[in-house]
Amino acid sequence: MNQELQQRRLQSLFRVAKVTKRTSPTLIEVDGRPLINFGTNDYLGISWTSAGDSISANLPTTGSGAAPLLSGYSDHHAALESALARFEGSEAAIVFSTGYAANVGTISAIAQEGDLLLSDSLNHASLIDGCRLSKATSVVYPHSDMQAVHQILSQQRSLFKRCYLATDTLFSMNGDLAKLPEIVVLAETFDMNVIVDEAHATGIYGKNGRGWVEECELEKQIAVRIGTLSKAIGSVGGFVHGSQVLVDYLRNFARTYVYSTSMPEWVAIATMSNLARLSSMHRERIDLRSKSRDLRNRLQLAGYQVPSGDSPIIPITMESPEIAVDHSYRLGELGFYVPAIRPPTVPADQSMLRVSLSIDHTEEQIQSLTHSIRKSKSRWP
Ligand SMILES: Cc1ncc(COP(=O)(O)O)c(C=O)c1O
């Protein structure tokens, strides 16, 4: 262990959990130092509610006491699942204790021996682990490369019983969006099922905030949709929604559901009130996306390698992990929290600063971030 940790230190890849305290939707203290926070997934500021305290004070328990199929499934858990199904316009939904567990449990339960499972190379670790745990034959395709997917399917589809493609919709580090319309065409051509993880897209895309699938109007074509409660929904937990058969199947076969304690009841209650707010935040969704376009433009004009787009996840490419860490540190000195993202979270040559925008960031905060990014760059050795 020591050797491997030392190796990480030498490569600027060592991680520490910094003690942080969020003091407002856009401010954070990191190791006691107050900074403007550009490192949260609470894109709509929904987690800022005092509901948690008052709800937990009125409940006799802190934990749910058991896995859902034993005694850990209360009327609040059932109500949250119904609320999620309504929010998503789906027949049914099932709640897991985390988004991670939802991905791992769902993919490994659905894709079985004799099946082919395609996975985008930039998928989140939880989809990757779901593929690893599945007994299907997994093939990783280059990020969003539809020609590669076509080629794999042409060559291999006939060798397998069923076929699945699993993808993030809004990629968590690059901040770009899956080519769902093209994926769906391939799915129809090759008799393939699509499994999507809307973790970062829920609340941000779609008329009702259901995510990128809604924005692309592909709700009928994509049968397995996974989400997390921990990003724009501002809580904790994961969910899957779709047909009643899908939900019944996962309740029986998804091991991360069956064999894991359910979320505390007060979390389920607080999450329902967050969800109720999310549907009506259309104006905020539009504003957030326009803020993102503006900041991306500014950074591009300042000479940074930043992709165009409108998602609140903005990657600024850095030449190496060392430079990413150094830049993040210098931004900290100037009053900003912008995390450095390094391997193994991203491929070896793709270190970055990851700016996460929130609807609550003011124009002044965004302007001074742009200014400070330029300033900290000019101080590189
Ligand atoms: C794309 C994606 N899926 C799933 C997860 C896991 O969700 P959770 O944090 O709720 O476990 C994350 C978390 O970072 C993510 O970025």
mmCIF file of C-alpha atoms and ligand atoms in Angstrom:
data_model
loop_
_atom_site.group_PDB
_atom_site.id
_atom_site.type_symbol
_atom_site.label_atom_id
_atom_site.label_comp_id
_atom_site.label_asym_id
_atom_site.label_seq_id
_atom_site.Cartn_x
_atom_site.Cartn_y
_atom_site.Cartn_z
ATOM 1 C CA MET A 1 0.000 0.000 0.000
ATOM 2 C CA ASN A 2 2.754 2.401 0.933
ATOM 3 C CA GLN A 3 4.496 1.863 -2.376
ATOM 4 C CA GLU A 4 1.345 2.489 -4.351
ATOM 5 C CA LEU A 5 0.538 5.591 -2.322
ATOM 6 C CA GLN A 6 4.071 6.878 -2.811
ATOM 7 C CA GLN A 7 3.705 6.302 -6.536
ATOM 8 C CA ARG A 8 0.566 8.427 -6.526
ATOM 9 C CA ARG A 9 2.348 11.184 -4.612
ATOM 10 C CA LEU A 10 5.209 11.216 -7.111
ATOM 11 C CA GLN A 11 2.776 11.515 -10.024
ATOM 12 C CA SER A 12 0.692 14.300 -8.410
ATOM 13 C CA LEU A 13 -2.200 11.824 -8.211
ATOM 14 C CA PHE A 14 -2.476 11.467 -4.424
ATOM 15 C CA ARG A 15 -5.915 12.260 -2.996
ATOM 16 C CA VAL A 16 -6.842 13.701 0.378
ATOM 17 C CA ALA A 17 -10.346 14.380 1.648
ATOM 18 C CA LYS A 18 -10.274 18.065 2.539
ATOM 19 C CA VAL A 19 -12.566 19.162 5.343
ATOM 20 C CA THR A 20 -15.152 21.431 3.749
ATOM 21 C CA LYS A 21 -18.093 23.420 5.006
ATOM 22 C CA ARG A 22 -20.643 24.834 2.602
ATOM 23 C CA THR A 23 -21.724 28.148 4.032
ATOM 24 C CA SER A 24 -24.061 29.327 1.226
ATOM 25 C CA PRO A 25 -25.113 28.052 -2.224
ATOM 26 C CA THR A 26 -21.908 29.516 -3.694
ATOM 27 C CA LEU A 27 -19.500 29.715 -0.756
ATOM 28 C CA ILE A 28 -17.438 26.995 0.870
ATOM 29 C CA GLU A 29 -14.758 26.790 3.503
ATOM 30 C CA VAL A 30 -11.959 24.422 2.562
ATOM 31 C CA ASP A 31 -9.717 23.569 5.498
ATOM 32 C CA GLY A 32 -11.111 26.688 7.159
ATOM 33 C CA ARG A 33 -10.447 29.035 4.236
ATOM 34 C CA PRO A 34 -13.523 30.767 2.672
ATOM 35 C CA LEU A 35 -13.720 30.298 -1.110
ATOM 36 C CA ILE A 36 -16.237 30.801 -3.921
ATOM 37 C CA ASN A 37 -17.417 27.297 -4.709
ATOM 38 C CA PHE A 38 -17.169 26.112 -8.323
ATOM 39 C CA GLY A 39 -17.036 22.464 -7.288
ATOM 40 C CA THR A 40 -20.554 21.359 -6.394
ATOM 41 C CA ASN A 41 -23.160 19.341 -8.301
ATOM 42 C CA ASP A 42 -25.988 21.159 -6.521
ATOM 43 C CA TYR A 43 -26.573 23.019 -9.800
ATOM 44 C CA LEU A 44 -29.921 24.526 -8.837
ATOM 45 C CA GLY A 45 -29.073 25.197 -5.183
ATOM 46 C CA ILE A 46 -31.929 22.910 -4.136
ATOM 47 C CA SER A 47 -30.057 21.298 -1.260
ATOM 48 C CA TRP A 48 -30.254 24.656 0.578
ATOM 49 C CA THR A 49 -33.248 24.019 2.711
ATOM 50 C CA SER A 50 -33.704 23.625 6.408
ATOM 51 C CA ALA A 51 -36.209 20.816 5.765
ATOM 52 C CA GLY A 52 -33.758 18.127 6.884
ATOM 53 C CA ASP A 53 -33.579 19.356 10.466
ATOM 54 C CA SER A 54 -37.282 19.816 10.984
ATOM 55 C CA ILE A 55 -38.178 16.520 9.327
ATOM 56 C CA SER A 56 -35.633 14.453 11.246
ATOM 57 C CA ALA A 57 -36.750 16.077 14.506
ATOM 58 C CA ASN A 58 -40.270 14.736 13.931
ATOM 59 C CA LEU A 59 -39.234 11.163 13.247
ATOM 60 C CA PRO A 60 -38.396 8.605 15.925
ATOM 61 C CA THR A 61 -35.540 7.011 13.929
ATOM 62 C CA THR A 62 -32.363 8.150 12.245
ATOM 63 C CA GLY A 63 -31.894 5.049 10.067
ATOM 64 C CA SER A 64 -34.355 2.838 8.202
ATOM 65 C CA GLY A 65 -33.236 -0.233 10.115
ATOM 66 C CA ALA A 66 -33.039 -2.781 7.305
ATOM 67 C CA ALA A 67 -32.846 -3.505 3.613
ATOM 68 C CA PRO A 68 -36.072 -2.698 1.730
ATOM 69 C CA LEU A 69 -37.234 -6.295 1.297
ATOM 70 C CA LEU A 70 -36.940 -6.895 5.055
ATOM 71 C CA SER A 71 -38.425 -4.016 7.045
ATOM 72 C CA GLY A 72 -36.692 -1.000 5.461
ATOM 73 C CA TYR A 73 -39.456 0.032 3.065
ATOM 74 C CA SER A 74 -41.769 2.551 4.713
ATOM 75 C CA ASP A 75 -44.692 4.492 3.283
ATOM 76 C CA HIS A 76 -42.216 7.361 2.753
ATOM 77 C CA HIS A 77 -40.004 5.187 0.546
ATOM 78 C CA ALA A 78 -43.047 4.056 -1.400
ATOM 79 C CA ALA A 79 -44.237 7.657 -1.743
ATOM 80 C CA LEU A 80 -40.829 8.780 -3.003
ATOM 81 C CA GLU A 81 -40.882 6.065 -5.673
ATOM 82 C CA SER A 82 -44.363 7.149 -6.776
ATOM 83 C CA ALA A 83 -43.274 10.794 -6.820
ATOM 84 C CA LEU A 84 -40.248 9.915 -8.959
ATOM 85 C CA ALA A 85 -42.373 7.889 -11.388
ATOM 86 C CA ARG A 86 -44.784 10.862 -11.683
ATOM 87 C CA PHE A 87 -41.937 13.350 -12.094
ATOM 88 C CA GLU A 88 -40.425 11.234 -14.871
ATOM 89 C CA GLY A 89 -43.761 10.375 -16.493
ATOM 90 C CA SER A 90 -42.963 6.669 -16.127
ATOM 91 C CA GLU A 91 -45.051 3.739 -14.987
ATOM 92 C CA ALA A 92 -42.856 2.955 -11.966
ATOM 93 C CA ALA A 93 -39.617 3.800 -10.163
ATOM 94 C CA ILE A 94 -37.323 2.140 -7.633
ATOM 95 C CA VAL A 95 -35.005 3.924 -5.186
ATOM 96 C CA PHE A 96 -31.500 2.748 -4.317
ATOM 97 C CA SER A 97 -29.340 4.058 -1.487
ATOM 98 C CA THR A 98 -26.970 5.838 -3.924
ATOM 99 C CA GLY A 99 -26.707 6.587 -7.621
ATOM 100 C CA TYR A 100 -23.606 4.428 -7.630
ATOM 101 C CA ALA A 101 -25.601 1.479 -6.318
ATOM 102 C CA ALA A 102 -28.367 2.106 -8.871
ATOM 103 C CA ASN A 103 -25.918 1.870 -11.784
ATOM 104 C CA VAL A 104 -23.950 -1.104 -10.503
ATOM 105 C CA GLY A 105 -27.067 -3.034 -9.501
ATOM 106 C CA THR A 106 -29.089 -2.301 -12.623
ATOM 107 C CA ILE A 107 -26.468 -3.010 -15.268
ATOM 108 C CA SER A 108 -25.187 -6.159 -13.588
ATOM 109 C CA ALA A 109 -28.722 -7.501 -13.117
ATOM 110 C CA ILE A 110 -29.946 -6.816 -16.651
ATOM 111 C CA ALA A 111 -26.988 -7.748 -18.866
ATOM 112 C CA GLN A 112 -26.374 -11.469 -18.540
ATOM 113 C CA GLU A 113 -24.135 -14.242 -19.752
ATOM 114 C CA GLY A 114 -24.424 -14.571 -23.520
ATOM 115 C CA ASP A 115 -25.317 -10.876 -23.945
ATOM 116 C CA LEU A 116 -23.209 -8.089 -25.439
ATOM 117 C CA LEU A 117 -22.763 -4.916 -23.388
ATOM 118 C CA LEU A 118 -21.320 -1.768 -24.977
ATOM 119 C CA SER A 119 -20.003 0.984 -22.739
ATOM 120 C CA ASP A 120 -18.699 4.491 -23.551
ATOM 121 C CA SER A 121 -15.028 4.949 -22.599
ATOM 122 C CA LEU A 122 -15.887 8.039 -20.525
ATOM 123 C CA ASN A 123 -18.738 6.465 -18.583
ATOM 124 C CA HIS A 124 -18.827 7.077 -14.839
ATOM 125 C CA ALA A 125 -17.069 4.537 -12.607
ATOM 126 C CA SER A 126 -20.408 3.141 -11.444
ATOM 127 C CA LEU A 127 -21.429 2.151 -14.986
ATOM 128 C CA ILE A 128 -17.977 0.699 -15.540
ATOM 129 C CA ASP A 129 -18.273 -1.331 -12.347
ATOM 130 C CA GLY A 130 -21.754 -2.475 -13.363
ATOM 131 C CA CYS A 131 -20.247 -3.748 -16.638
ATOM 132 C CA ARG A 132 -17.406 -5.431 -14.770
ATOM 133 C CA LEU A 133 -19.807 -7.189 -12.457
ATOM 134 C CA SER A 134 -22.143 -8.269 -15.249
ATOM 135 C CA LYS A 135 -21.596 -11.687 -16.795
ATOM 136 C CA ALA A 136 -22.191 -10.228 -20.259
ATOM 137 C CA THR A 137 -19.315 -9.642 -22.686
ATOM 138 C CA SER A 138 -18.392 -5.973 -22.244
ATOM 139 C CA VAL A 139 -16.868 -3.907 -25.020
ATOM 140 C CA VAL A 140 -15.726 -0.336 -24.382
ATOM 141 C CA TYR A 141 -16.113 1.990 -27.373
ATOM 142 C CA PRO A 142 -14.208 5.278 -27.848
ATOM 143 C CA HIS A 143 -16.084 8.224 -26.364
ATOM 144 C CA SER A 144 -19.243 9.026 -28.346
ATOM 145 C CA ASP A 145 -17.787 7.373 -31.460
ATOM 146 C CA MET A 146 -20.883 6.155 -33.270
ATOM 147 C CA GLN A 147 -18.902 4.751 -36.172
ATOM 148 C CA ALA A 148 -17.051 2.516 -33.741
ATOM 149 C CA VAL A 149 -20.352 1.410 -32.191
ATOM 150 C CA HIS A 150 -21.698 0.649 -35.676
ATOM 151 C CA GLN A 151 -18.619 -1.395 -36.473
ATOM 152 C CA ILE A 152 -18.767 -3.406 -33.239
ATOM 153 C CA LEU A 153 -22.448 -4.129 -33.785
ATOM 154 C CA SER A 154 -21.965 -5.115 -37.430
ATOM 155 C CA GLN A 155 -19.218 -7.543 -36.482
ATOM 156 C CA GLN A 156 -20.482 -8.945 -33.212
ATOM 157 C CA ARG A 157 -24.214 -8.449 -32.713
ATOM 158 C CA SER A 158 -25.179 -11.777 -34.306
ATOM 159 C CA LEU A 159 -22.921 -13.675 -31.896
ATOM 160 C CA PHE A 160 -24.951 -12.657 -28.849
ATOM 161 C CA LYS A 161 -28.436 -13.177 -27.526
ATOM 162 C CA ARG A 162 -29.365 -9.706 -26.285
ATOM 163 C CA CYS A 163 -27.412 -6.500 -26.655
ATOM 164 C CA TYR A 164 -27.199 -3.400 -24.438
ATOM 165 C CA LEU A 165 -25.481 -0.036 -24.662
ATOM 166 C CA ALA A 166 -24.872 1.810 -21.396
ATOM 167 C CA THR A 167 -24.001 5.489 -21.376
ATOM 168 C CA ASP A 168 -23.984 8.620 -19.241
ATOM 169 C CA THR A 169 -26.217 11.221 -20.873
ATOM 170 C CA LEU A 170 -24.325 14.249 -19.537
ATOM 171 C CA PHE A 171 -20.742 13.087 -19.063
ATOM 172 C CA SER A 172 -19.635 13.879 -15.565
ATOM 173 C CA MET A 173 -16.147 15.192 -16.267
ATOM 174 C CA ASN A 174 -16.224 16.418 -19.888
ATOM 175 C CA GLY A 175 -19.636 18.023 -19.536
ATOM 176 C CA ASP A 176 -20.663 16.917 -23.028
ATOM 177 C CA LEU A 177 -23.823 15.070 -24.032
ATOM 178 C CA ALA A 178 -24.364 11.573 -25.404
ATOM 179 C CA LYS A 179 -25.441 11.355 -29.048
ATOM 180 C CA LEU A 180 -28.750 9.809 -28.096
ATOM 181 C CA PRO A 181 -30.546 10.254 -31.443
ATOM 182 C CA GLU A 182 -27.764 8.335 -33.216
ATOM 183 C CA ILE A 183 -27.597 5.736 -30.455
ATOM 184 C CA VAL A 184 -31.328 5.126 -30.765
ATOM 185 C CA VAL A 185 -31.068 4.645 -34.538
ATOM 186 C CA LEU A 186 -28.323 2.055 -33.976
ATOM 187 C CA ALA A 187 -30.429 0.439 -31.262
ATOM 188 C CA GLU A 188 -33.341 0.061 -33.678
ATOM 189 C CA THR A 189 -31.122 -1.225 -36.488
ATOM 190 C CA PHE A 190 -29.312 -3.810 -34.378
ATOM 191 C CA ASP A 191 -32.018 -4.808 -31.892
ATOM 192 C CA MET A 192 -30.143 -3.271 -28.975
ATOM 193 C CA ASN A 193 -31.472 -1.893 -25.658
ATOM 194 C CA VAL A 194 -30.210 1.419 -24.330
ATOM 195 C CA ILE A 195 -29.464 2.026 -20.641
ATOM 196 C CA VAL A 196 -28.828 5.651 -19.711
ATOM 197 C CA ASP A 197 -27.526 7.340 -16.591
ATOM 198 C CA GLU A 198 -29.046 10.818 -16.315
ATOM 199 C CA ALA A 199 -27.158 11.633 -13.090
ATOM 200 C CA HIS A 200 -26.020 15.123 -14.115
ATOM 201 C CA ALA A 201 -28.741 15.843 -16.689
ATOM 202 C CA THR A 202 -31.754 15.472 -14.393
ATOM 203 C CA GLY A 203 -33.038 18.915 -13.494
ATOM 204 C CA ILE A 204 -30.900 20.605 -16.159
ATOM 205 C CA TYR A 205 -32.351 19.376 -19.471
ATOM 206 C CA GLY A 206 -35.872 18.786 -20.713
ATOM 207 C CA LYS A 207 -39.027 20.878 -20.439
ATOM 208 C CA ASN A 208 -39.868 19.244 -17.131
ATOM 209 C CA GLY A 209 -36.286 18.737 -15.980
ATOM 210 C CA ARG A 210 -36.352 15.006 -16.669
ATOM 211 C CA GLY A 211 -33.005 15.129 -18.427
ATOM 212 C CA TRP A 212 -31.372 14.734 -21.800
ATOM 213 C CA VAL A 213 -33.701 11.924 -22.896
ATOM 214 C CA GLU A 214 -36.653 14.288 -22.491
ATOM 215 C CA GLU A 215 -34.811 17.094 -24.292
ATOM 216 C CA CYS A 216 -34.146 14.703 -27.219
ATOM 217 C CA GLU A 217 -37.774 13.483 -27.086
ATOM 218 C CA LEU A 218 -36.653 9.871 -26.857
ATOM 219 C CA GLU A 219 -38.567 8.839 -23.768
ATOM 220 C CA LYS A 220 -40.401 6.057 -25.596
ATOM 221 C CA GLN A 221 -37.265 4.656 -27.182
ATOM 222 C CA ILE A 222 -35.115 4.307 -24.058
ATOM 223 C CA ALA A 223 -36.456 1.723 -21.659
ATOM 224 C CA VAL A 224 -33.961 1.854 -18.794
ATOM 225 C CA ARG A 225 -33.312 5.265 -17.271
ATOM 226 C CA ILE A 226 -31.194 5.678 -14.178
ATOM 227 C CA GLY A 227 -30.858 8.831 -12.110
ATOM 228 C CA THR A 228 -29.353 10.085 -8.916
ATOM 229 C CA LEU A 229 -30.951 12.126 -6.169
ATOM 230 C CA SER A 230 -27.583 13.594 -5.201
ATOM 231 C CA LYS A 231 -26.936 16.234 -7.874
ATOM 232 C CA ALA A 232 -29.601 18.746 -9.005
ATOM 233 C CA ILE A 233 -32.168 17.043 -6.756
ATOM 234 C CA GLY A 234 -29.951 18.057 -3.835
ATOM 235 C CA SER A 235 -30.297 14.951 -1.670
ATOM 236 C CA VAL A 236 -28.769 11.466 -1.659
ATOM 237 C CA GLY A 237 -29.819 8.188 -3.260
ATOM 238 C CA GLY A 238 -30.323 6.783 -6.752
ATOM 239 C CA PHE A 239 -33.297 5.607 -8.788
ATOM 240 C CA VAL A 240 -34.364 3.770 -11.899
ATOM 241 C CA HIS A 241 -37.665 4.351 -13.682
ATOM 242 C CA GLY A 242 -39.485 2.736 -16.557
ATOM 243 C CA SER A 243 -42.030 -0.044 -16.860
ATOM 244 C CA GLN A 244 -43.514 -1.889 -13.891
ATOM 245 C CA VAL A 245 -41.827 -5.045 -15.188
ATOM 246 C CA LEU A 246 -38.423 -3.351 -15.116
ATOM 247 C CA VAL A 247 -38.969 -2.129 -11.563
ATOM 248 C CA ASP A 248 -40.254 -5.522 -10.371
ATOM 249 C CA TYR A 249 -37.260 -7.154 -12.002
ATOM 250 C CA LEU A 250 -34.758 -4.855 -10.285
ATOM 251 C CA ARG A 251 -36.515 -5.268 -6.926
ATOM 252 C CA ASN A 252 -35.885 -8.982 -7.276
ATOM 253 C CA PHE A 253 -32.533 -9.167 -9.012
ATOM 254 C CA ALA A 254 -30.506 -5.979 -8.378
ATOM 255 C CA ARG A 255 -28.169 -7.048 -5.602
ATOM 256 C CA THR A 256 -27.269 -3.494 -4.534
ATOM 257 C CA TYR A 257 -30.992 -2.990 -3.851
ATOM 258 C CA VAL A 258 -31.820 -6.298 -2.218
ATOM 259 C CA TYR A 259 -28.785 -6.524 0.025
ATOM 260 C CA SER A 260 -28.333 -2.925 1.175
ATOM 261 C CA THR A 261 -30.085 -0.855 3.837
ATOM 262 C CA SER A 262 -32.533 1.671 2.411
ATOM 263 C CA MET A 263 -32.105 5.418 2.898
ATOM 264 C CA PRO A 264 -33.378 6.943 6.162
ATOM 265 C CA GLU A 265 -37.043 7.919 6.031
ATOM 266 C CA TRP A 266 -36.306 11.591 6.630
ATOM 267 C CA VAL A 267 -34.101 11.625 3.530
ATOM 268 C CA ALA A 268 -37.001 10.207 1.518
ATOM 269 C CA ILE A 269 -39.315 12.939 2.830
ATOM 270 C CA ALA A 270 -36.814 15.751 2.210
ATOM 271 C CA THR A 271 -36.141 14.428 -1.285
ATOM 272 C CA MET A 272 -39.848 14.568 -2.146
ATOM 273 C CA SER A 273 -40.001 18.236 -1.255
ATOM 274 C CA ASN A 274 -36.896 18.934 -3.382
ATOM 275 C CA LEU A 275 -38.472 17.071 -6.276
ATOM 276 C CA ALA A 276 -41.632 19.143 -6.050
ATOM 277 C CA ARG A 277 -39.522 22.305 -6.479
ATOM 278 C CA LEU A 278 -37.534 20.916 -9.386
ATOM 279 C CA SER A 279 -40.430 20.583 -11.835
ATOM 280 C CA SER A 280 -41.192 24.285 -11.745
ATOM 281 C CA MET A 281 -37.600 25.487 -12.210
ATOM 282 C CA HIS A 282 -37.735 25.844 -15.979
ATOM 283 C CA ARG A 283 -36.599 29.466 -15.904
ATOM 284 C CA GLU A 284 -33.595 28.483 -13.756
ATOM 285 C CA ARG A 285 -32.667 25.696 -16.178
ATOM 286 C CA ILE A 286 -32.590 28.158 -19.062
ATOM 287 C CA ASP A 287 -30.569 30.698 -17.057
ATOM 288 C CA LEU A 288 -28.021 28.104 -15.954
ATOM 289 C CA ARG A 289 -27.450 26.960 -19.504
ATOM 290 C CA SER A 290 -27.045 30.494 -20.721
ATOM 291 C CA LYS A 291 -24.545 31.213 -17.927
ATOM 292 C CA SER A 292 -22.589 28.178 -19.031
ATOM 293 C CA ARG A 293 -22.475 29.323 -22.671
ATOM 294 C CA ASP A 294 -21.247 32.744 -21.530
ATOM 295 C CA LEU A 295 -18.491 31.404 -19.303
ATOM 296 C CA ARG A 296 -17.336 28.946 -21.970
ATOM 297 C CA ASN A 297 -17.125 31.837 -24.485
ATOM 298 C CA ARG A 298 -15.132 33.968 -22.090
ATOM 299 C CA LEU A 299 -12.687 31.177 -21.353
ATOM 300 C CA GLN A 300 -12.296 30.383 -25.046
ATOM 301 C CA LEU A 301 -11.621 34.062 -25.781
ATOM 302 C CA ALA A 302 -8.997 34.019 -23.044
ATOM 303 C CA GLY A 303 -7.229 31.236 -24.956
ATOM 304 C CA TYR A 304 -8.303 28.192 -22.963
ATOM 305 C CA GLN A 305 -9.136 24.828 -24.399
ATOM 306 C CA VAL A 306 -12.800 24.664 -23.423
ATOM 307 C CA PRO A 307 -15.476 22.901 -25.479
ATOM 308 C CA SER A 308 -18.594 24.768 -26.579
ATOM 309 C CA GLY A 309 -21.861 23.687 -25.023
ATOM 310 C CA ASP A 310 -24.310 24.692 -22.354
ATOM 311 C CA SER A 311 -24.042 22.146 -19.556
ATOM 312 C CA PRO A 312 -23.008 23.397 -16.113
ATOM 313 C CA ILE A 313 -19.933 21.132 -16.140
ATOM 314 C CA ILE A 314 -17.125 23.044 -17.826
ATOM 315 C CA PRO A 315 -13.794 21.260 -18.318
ATOM 316 C CA ILE A 316 -10.659 23.347 -18.818
ATOM 317 C CA THR A 317 -7.988 21.101 -20.295
ATOM 318 C CA MET A 318 -4.647 21.104 -18.485
ATOM 319 C CA GLU A 319 -1.376 19.792 -19.894
ATOM 320 C CA SER A 320 -0.636 17.438 -16.976
ATOM 321 C CA PRO A 321 -1.873 16.403 -13.519
ATOM 322 C CA GLU A 322 0.877 18.576 -11.965
ATOM 323 C CA ILE A 323 -0.318 21.677 -13.796
ATOM 324 C CA ALA A 324 -3.962 20.909 -12.953
ATOM 325 C CA VAL A 325 -3.139 20.585 -9.239
ATOM 326 C CA ASP A 326 -0.938 23.657 -9.286
ATOM 327 C CA HIS A 327 -3.575 25.726 -11.079
ATOM 328 C CA SER A 328 -6.292 24.594 -8.688
ATOM 329 C CA TYR A 329 -4.067 25.449 -5.735
ATOM 330 C CA ARG A 330 -3.330 28.924 -7.099
ATOM 331 C CA LEU A 331 -7.028 29.540 -7.689
ATOM 332 C CA GLY A 332 -7.537 28.596 -4.044
ATOM 333 C CA GLU A 333 -5.080 31.306 -3.080
ATOM 334 C CA LEU A 334 -7.138 33.763 -5.120
ATOM 335 C CA GLY A 335 -10.352 32.734 -3.362
ATOM 336 C CA PHE A 336 -11.900 30.060 -5.624
ATOM 337 C CA TYR A 337 -12.585 26.378 -5.204
ATOM 338 C CA VAL A 338 -12.144 24.697 -8.601
ATOM 339 C CA PRO A 339 -11.139 21.034 -8.304
ATOM 340 C CA ALA A 340 -8.351 19.489 -10.368
ATOM 341 C CA ILE A 341 -9.497 16.272 -12.055
ATOM 342 C CA ARG A 342 -6.753 13.750 -12.710
ATOM 343 C CA PRO A 343 -6.304 10.089 -13.624
ATOM 344 C CA PRO A 344 -7.696 7.584 -12.831
ATOM 345 C CA THR A 345 -10.901 9.663 -12.802
ATOM 346 C CA VAL A 346 -10.058 10.705 -16.382
ATOM 347 C CA PRO A 347 -7.766 9.045 -18.970
ATOM 348 C CA ALA A 348 -4.015 9.595 -18.549
ATOM 349 C CA ASP A 349 -3.742 12.568 -20.915
ATOM 350 C CA GLN A 350 -6.924 14.382 -19.927
ATOM 351 C CA SER A 351 -6.306 16.207 -16.666
ATOM 352 C CA MET A 352 -8.469 19.265 -16.220
ATOM 353 C CA LEU A 353 -9.917 21.915 -13.996
ATOM 354 C CA ARG A 354 -13.620 21.162 -13.655
ATOM 355 C CA VAL A 355 -15.788 24.228 -13.153
ATOM 356 C CA SER A 356 -19.311 23.431 -11.926
ATOM 357 C CA LEU A 357 -21.781 26.257 -12.321
ATOM 358 C CA SER A 358 -24.744 26.873 -10.094
ATOM 359 C CA ILE A 359 -27.793 28.999 -10.745
ATOM 360 C CA ASP A 360 -26.784 31.010 -7.677
ATOM 361 C CA HIS A 361 -23.382 32.152 -8.990
ATOM 362 C CA THR A 362 -23.520 35.901 -9.570
ATOM 363 C CA GLU A 363 -22.209 37.637 -12.663
ATOM 364 C CA GLU A 364 -19.544 39.201 -10.472
ATOM 365 C CA GLN A 365 -18.399 35.819 -9.140
ATOM 366 C CA ILE A 366 -18.205 34.382 -12.656
ATOM 367 C CA GLN A 367 -16.347 37.415 -13.956
ATOM 368 C CA SER A 368 -13.806 37.298 -11.178
ATOM 369 C CA LEU A 369 -13.325 33.560 -11.734
ATOM 370 C CA THR A 370 -12.452 34.196 -15.401
ATOM 371 C CA HIS A 371 -10.065 36.938 -14.374
ATOM 372 C CA SER A 372 -8.421 34.771 -11.727
ATOM 373 C CA ILE A 373 -8.020 31.786 -14.049
ATOM 374 C CA ARG A 374 -6.053 34.031 -16.400
ATOM 375 C CA LYS A 375 -4.040 35.470 -13.550
ATOM 376 C CA SER A 376 -3.155 32.100 -12.063
ATOM 377 C CA LYS A 377 -2.075 30.781 -15.451
ATOM 378 C CA SER A 378 0.431 33.572 -15.959
ATOM 379 C CA ARG A 379 2.141 32.536 -12.737
ATOM 380 C CA TRP A 380 2.940 29.020 -13.916
ATOM 381 C CA PRO A 381 6.613 28.104 -13.651
HETATM 382 C C1 LIG B 1 -22.532 10.098 -14.046
HETATM 383 C C2 LIG B 1 -22.646 9.675 -12.623
HETATM 384 N N1 LIG B 1 -23.400 8.602 -12.324
HETATM 385 C C3 LIG B 1 -23.536 8.169 -11.067
HETATM 386 C C4 LIG B 1 -22.911 8.801 -10.027
HETATM 387 C C5 LIG B 1 -23.069 8.274 -8.655
HETATM 388 O O1 LIG B 1 -24.085 8.929 -8.002
HETATM 389 P P1 LIG B 1 -24.114 9.062 -6.411
HETATM 390 O O2 LIG B 1 -23.116 10.106 -6.070
HETATM 391 O O3 LIG B 1 -25.511 9.431 -6.140
HETATM 392 O O4 LIG B 1 -23.733 7.734 -5.870
HETATM 393 C C6 LIG B 1 -22.151 9.931 -10.265
HETATM 394 C C7 LIG B 1 -21.511 10.624 -9.130
HETATM 395 O O5 LIG B 1 -20.614 11.354 -9.189
HETATM 396 C C8 LIG B 1 -22.000 10.373 -11.596
HETATM 397 O O6 LIG B 1 -21.251 11.440 -11.883
#
